[in-house]
Structures are given as structure tokens and as C-alpha cells.
Amino acid sequence: AGRGRNRERWSYDLFISFRGADVRNGFVSHLYESLVRAGIYTFKDDQELERGEYISAELLKAIENSRILLVVLSKNYASSPWCLD
């Protein structure tokens, strides 16, 4: 019963934050598939933002409506002002 009530408050159980190219097609893809198979409703942004682009309203909404934020640290993530902001 508690899980249904949480579903009404949150759109996603988990939001995965990562910096594109260095982990998108490897670690994050495998992690995402495993989470989904386990029944964890997960948001993974498949659109890579270019330097200077603004975060979309859709992406902001997904972040705000996720119960948990998981940051996947990588060399590119740590050097991205956008990710660290």
C-alpha cells in the first residue's frame, strides 16, 4: 500500500545524473536496465546537452519529481560546471 502512495507523490523512484559520453553507453546503460528489471522506475536522460545549453523544463521536472538522485561520478562529470551546479 505504501508503494502506491509514493507513486502518486513521485513520478520516478530514481533519477540518474551522469555526464554523457564517458558512461552513457556502458555503465549507465547496464545500471539502468538492471534497475528497470528490478521494478525501480528510473529516469535516464538520453539527450546529451552541449556546452552552454540550458537544462530543459522536462529534465528539471524529472529531477524535481524523483524520489532519489543518483550521481554517477566520472572524469567528465567532475570537469563539467553544468553537472556540478
JSON list of C-alpha atoms in Angstrom, two decimals:
[
{"chain": "A", "resi": 1, "resn": "ALA", "atom": "CA", "xyz": [0.00, 0.00, 0.00]},
{"chain": "A", "resi": 2, "resn": "GLY", "atom": "CA", "xyz": [2.84, 2.41, 0.82]},
{"chain": "A", "resi": 3, "resn": "ARG", "atom": "CA", "xyz": [4.41, 1.99, -2.60]},
{"chain": "A", "resi": 4, "resn": "GLY", "atom": "CA", "xyz": [1.22, 3.08, -4.37]},
{"chain": "A", "resi": 5, "resn": "ARG", "atom": "CA", "xyz": [1.02, 6.18, -2.23]},
{"chain": "A", "resi": 6, "resn": "ASN", "atom": "CA", "xyz": [4.67, 7.03, -3.05]},
{"chain": "A", "resi": 7, "resn": "ARG", "atom": "CA", "xyz": [3.93, 6.58, -6.75]},
{"chain": "A", "resi": 8, "resn": "GLU", "atom": "CA", "xyz": [1.35, 9.37, -6.51]},
{"chain": "A", "resi": 9, "resn": "ARG", "atom": "CA", "xyz": [3.90, 11.77, -4.99]},
{"chain": "A", "resi": 10, "resn": "TRP", "atom": "CA", "xyz": [6.89, 10.89, -7.17]},
{"chain": "A", "resi": 11, "resn": "SER", "atom": "CA", "xyz": [6.98, 10.34, -10.93]},
{"chain": "A", "resi": 12, "resn": "TYR", "atom": "CA", "xyz": [10.22, 8.34, -10.63]},
{"chain": "A", "resi": 13, "resn": "ASP", "atom": "CA", "xyz": [11.87, 6.28, -7.94]},
{"chain": "A", "resi": 14, "resn": "LEU", "atom": "CA", "xyz": [15.33, 7.27, -9.15]},
{"chain": "A", "resi": 15, "resn": "PHE", "atom": "CA", "xyz": [16.96, 9.91, -11.36]},
{"chain": "A", "resi": 16, "resn": "ILE", "atom": "CA", "xyz": [20.41, 9.03, -12.72]},
{"chain": "A", "resi": 17, "resn": "SER", "atom": "CA", "xyz": [22.69, 12.04, -13.16]},
{"chain": "A", "resi": 18, "resn": "PHE", "atom": "CA", "xyz": [25.76, 11.44, -15.31]},
{"chain": "A", "resi": 19, "resn": "ARG", "atom": "CA", "xyz": [27.96, 13.13, -17.88]},
{"chain": "A", "resi": 20, "resn": "GLY", "atom": "CA", "xyz": [27.21, 11.65, -21.28]},
{"chain": "A", "resi": 21, "resn": "ALA", "atom": "CA", "xyz": [29.86, 10.18, -23.48]},
{"chain": "A", "resi": 22, "resn": "ASP", "atom": "CA", "xyz": [32.16, 8.55, -20.95]},
{"chain": "A", "resi": 23, "resn": "VAL", "atom": "CA", "xyz": [29.49, 6.44, -19.24]},
{"chain": "A", "resi": 24, "resn": "ARG", "atom": "CA", "xyz": [26.24, 6.71, -21.25]},
{"chain": "A", "resi": 25, "resn": "ASN", "atom": "CA", "xyz": [26.64, 3.61, -23.41]},
{"chain": "A", "resi": 26, "resn": "GLY", "atom": "CA", "xyz": [28.47, 1.50, -20.87]},
{"chain": "A", "resi": 27, "resn": "PHE", "atom": "CA", "xyz": [27.99, 1.58, -17.14]},
{"chain": "A", "resi": 28, "resn": "VAL", "atom": "CA", "xyz": [24.87, 3.76, -17.03]},
{"chain": "A", "resi": 29, "resn": "SER", "atom": "CA", "xyz": [23.04, 1.73, -19.69]},
{"chain": "A", "resi": 30, "resn": "HIS", "atom": "CA", "xyz": [23.72, -1.51, -17.81]},
{"chain": "A", "resi": 31, "resn": "LEU", "atom": "CA", "xyz": [22.74, 0.07, -14.50]},
{"chain": "A", "resi": 32, "resn": "TYR", "atom": "CA", "xyz": [19.52, 1.48, -15.96]},
{"chain": "A", "resi": 33, "resn": "GLU", "atom": "CA", "xyz": [18.49, -1.88, -17.46]},
{"chain": "A", "resi": 34, "resn": "SER", "atom": "CA", "xyz": [19.15, -3.66, -14.15]},
{"chain": "A", "resi": 35, "resn": "LEU", "atom": "CA", "xyz": [17.14, -1.10, -12.19]},
{"chain": "A", "resi": 36, "resn": "VAL", "atom": "CA", "xyz": [14.20, -1.32, -14.58]},
{"chain": "A", "resi": 37, "resn": "ARG", "atom": "CA", "xyz": [14.26, -5.14, -14.43]},
{"chain": "A", "resi": 38, "resn": "ALA", "atom": "CA", "xyz": [14.17, -4.85, -10.63]},
{"chain": "A", "resi": 39, "resn": "GLY", "atom": "CA", "xyz": [10.99, -2.75, -10.86]},
{"chain": "A", "resi": 40, "resn": "ILE", "atom": "CA", "xyz": [12.64, 0.56, -9.98]},
{"chain": "A", "resi": 41, "resn": "TYR", "atom": "CA", "xyz": [11.06, 3.30, -12.08]},
{"chain": "A", "resi": 42, "resn": "THR", "atom": "CA", "xyz": [14.16, 5.16, -13.27]},
{"chain": "A", "resi": 43, "resn": "PHE", "atom": "CA", "xyz": [14.76, 8.32, -15.30]},
{"chain": "A", "resi": 44, "resn": "LYS", "atom": "CA", "xyz": [17.85, 8.38, -17.51]},
{"chain": "A", "resi": 45, "resn": "ASP", "atom": "CA", "xyz": [18.27, 11.37, -19.80]},
{"chain": "A", "resi": 46, "resn": "ASP", "atom": "CA", "xyz": [19.09, 10.13, -23.29]},
{"chain": "A", "resi": 47, "resn": "GLN", "atom": "CA", "xyz": [19.65, 13.62, -24.70]},
{"chain": "A", "resi": 48, "resn": "GLU", "atom": "CA", "xyz": [23.19, 14.87, -24.22]},
{"chain": "A", "resi": 49, "resn": "LEU", "atom": "CA", "xyz": [23.34, 18.61, -23.55]},
{"chain": "A", "resi": 50, "resn": "GLU", "atom": "CA", "xyz": [26.02, 20.52, -25.38]},
{"chain": "A", "resi": 51, "resn": "ARG", "atom": "CA", "xyz": [28.19, 23.08, -23.60]},
{"chain": "A", "resi": 52, "resn": "GLY", "atom": "CA", "xyz": [26.20, 26.26, -22.96]},
{"chain": "A", "resi": 53, "resn": "GLU", "atom": "CA", "xyz": [22.79, 24.66, -23.47]},
{"chain": "A", "resi": 54, "resn": "TYR", "atom": "CA", "xyz": [20.15, 25.22, -20.84]},
{"chain": "A", "resi": 55, "resn": "ILE", "atom": "CA", "xyz": [18.57, 22.36, -18.97]},
{"chain": "A", "resi": 56, "resn": "SER", "atom": "CA", "xyz": [15.12, 21.66, -20.40]},
{"chain": "A", "resi": 57, "resn": "ALA", "atom": "CA", "xyz": [11.94, 22.14, -18.41]},
{"chain": "A", "resi": 58, "resn": "GLU", "atom": "CA", "xyz": [11.23, 18.43, -18.90]},
{"chain": "A", "resi": 59, "resn": "LEU", "atom": "CA", "xyz": [14.57, 17.47, -17.35]},
{"chain": "A", "resi": 60, "resn": "LEU", "atom": "CA", "xyz": [14.08, 19.85, -14.41]},
{"chain": "A", "resi": 61, "resn": "LYS", "atom": "CA", "xyz": [10.63, 18.38, -13.81]},
{"chain": "A", "resi": 62, "resn": "ALA", "atom": "CA", "xyz": [12.06, 14.84, -13.84]},
{"chain": "A", "resi": 63, "resn": "ILE", "atom": "CA", "xyz": [14.69, 15.84, -11.27]},
{"chain": "A", "resi": 64, "resn": "GLU", "atom": "CA", "xyz": [12.11, 17.51, -9.01]},
{"chain": "A", "resi": 65, "resn": "ASN", "atom": "CA", "xyz": [9.73, 14.55, -9.28]},
{"chain": "A", "resi": 66, "resn": "SER", "atom": "CA", "xyz": [12.28, 11.85, -8.47]},
{"chain": "A", "resi": 67, "resn": "ARG", "atom": "CA", "xyz": [12.42, 10.35, -5.00]},
{"chain": "A", "resi": 68, "resn": "ILE", "atom": "CA", "xyz": [16.19, 9.68, -5.17]},
{"chain": "A", "resi": 69, "resn": "LEU", "atom": "CA", "xyz": [19.02, 11.27, -7.16]},
{"chain": "A", "resi": 70, "resn": "LEU", "atom": "CA", "xyz": [21.94, 9.00, -8.05]},
{"chain": "A", "resi": 71, "resn": "VAL", "atom": "CA", "xyz": [25.07, 10.76, -9.27]},
{"chain": "A", "resi": 72, "resn": "VAL", "atom": "CA", "xyz": [27.47, 8.65, -11.33]},
{"chain": "A", "resi": 73, "resn": "LEU", "atom": "CA", "xyz": [30.82, 10.34, -10.89]},
{"chain": "A", "resi": 74, "resn": "SER", "atom": "CA", "xyz": [33.31, 10.20, -13.72]},
{"chain": "A", "resi": 75, "resn": "LYS", "atom": "CA", "xyz": [36.18, 12.26, -15.04]},
{"chain": "A", "resi": 76, "resn": "ASN", "atom": "CA", "xyz": [33.88, 14.16, -17.41]},
{"chain": "A", "resi": 77, "resn": "TYR", "atom": "CA", "xyz": [31.25, 14.71, -14.71]},
{"chain": "A", "resi": 78, "resn": "ALA", "atom": "CA", "xyz": [33.78, 16.21, -12.34]},
{"chain": "A", "resi": 79, "resn": "SER", "atom": "CA", "xyz": [35.02, 18.61, -15.03]},
{"chain": "A", "resi": 80, "resn": "SER", "atom": "CA", "xyz": [31.54, 19.76, -16.06]},
{"chain": "A", "resi": 81, "resn": "PRO", "atom": "CA", "xyz": [30.40, 23.08, -14.50]},
{"chain": "A", "resi": 82, "resn": "TRP", "atom": "CA", "xyz": [26.84, 22.25, -15.61]},
{"chain": "A", "resi": 83, "resn": "CYS", "atom": "CA", "xyz": [26.79, 18.92, -13.74]},
{"chain": "A", "resi": 84, "resn": "LEU", "atom": "CA", "xyz": [28.36, 20.37, -10.62]},
{"chain": "A", "resi": 85, "resn": "ASP", "atom": "CA", "xyz": [25.99, 23.36, -10.48]}
]
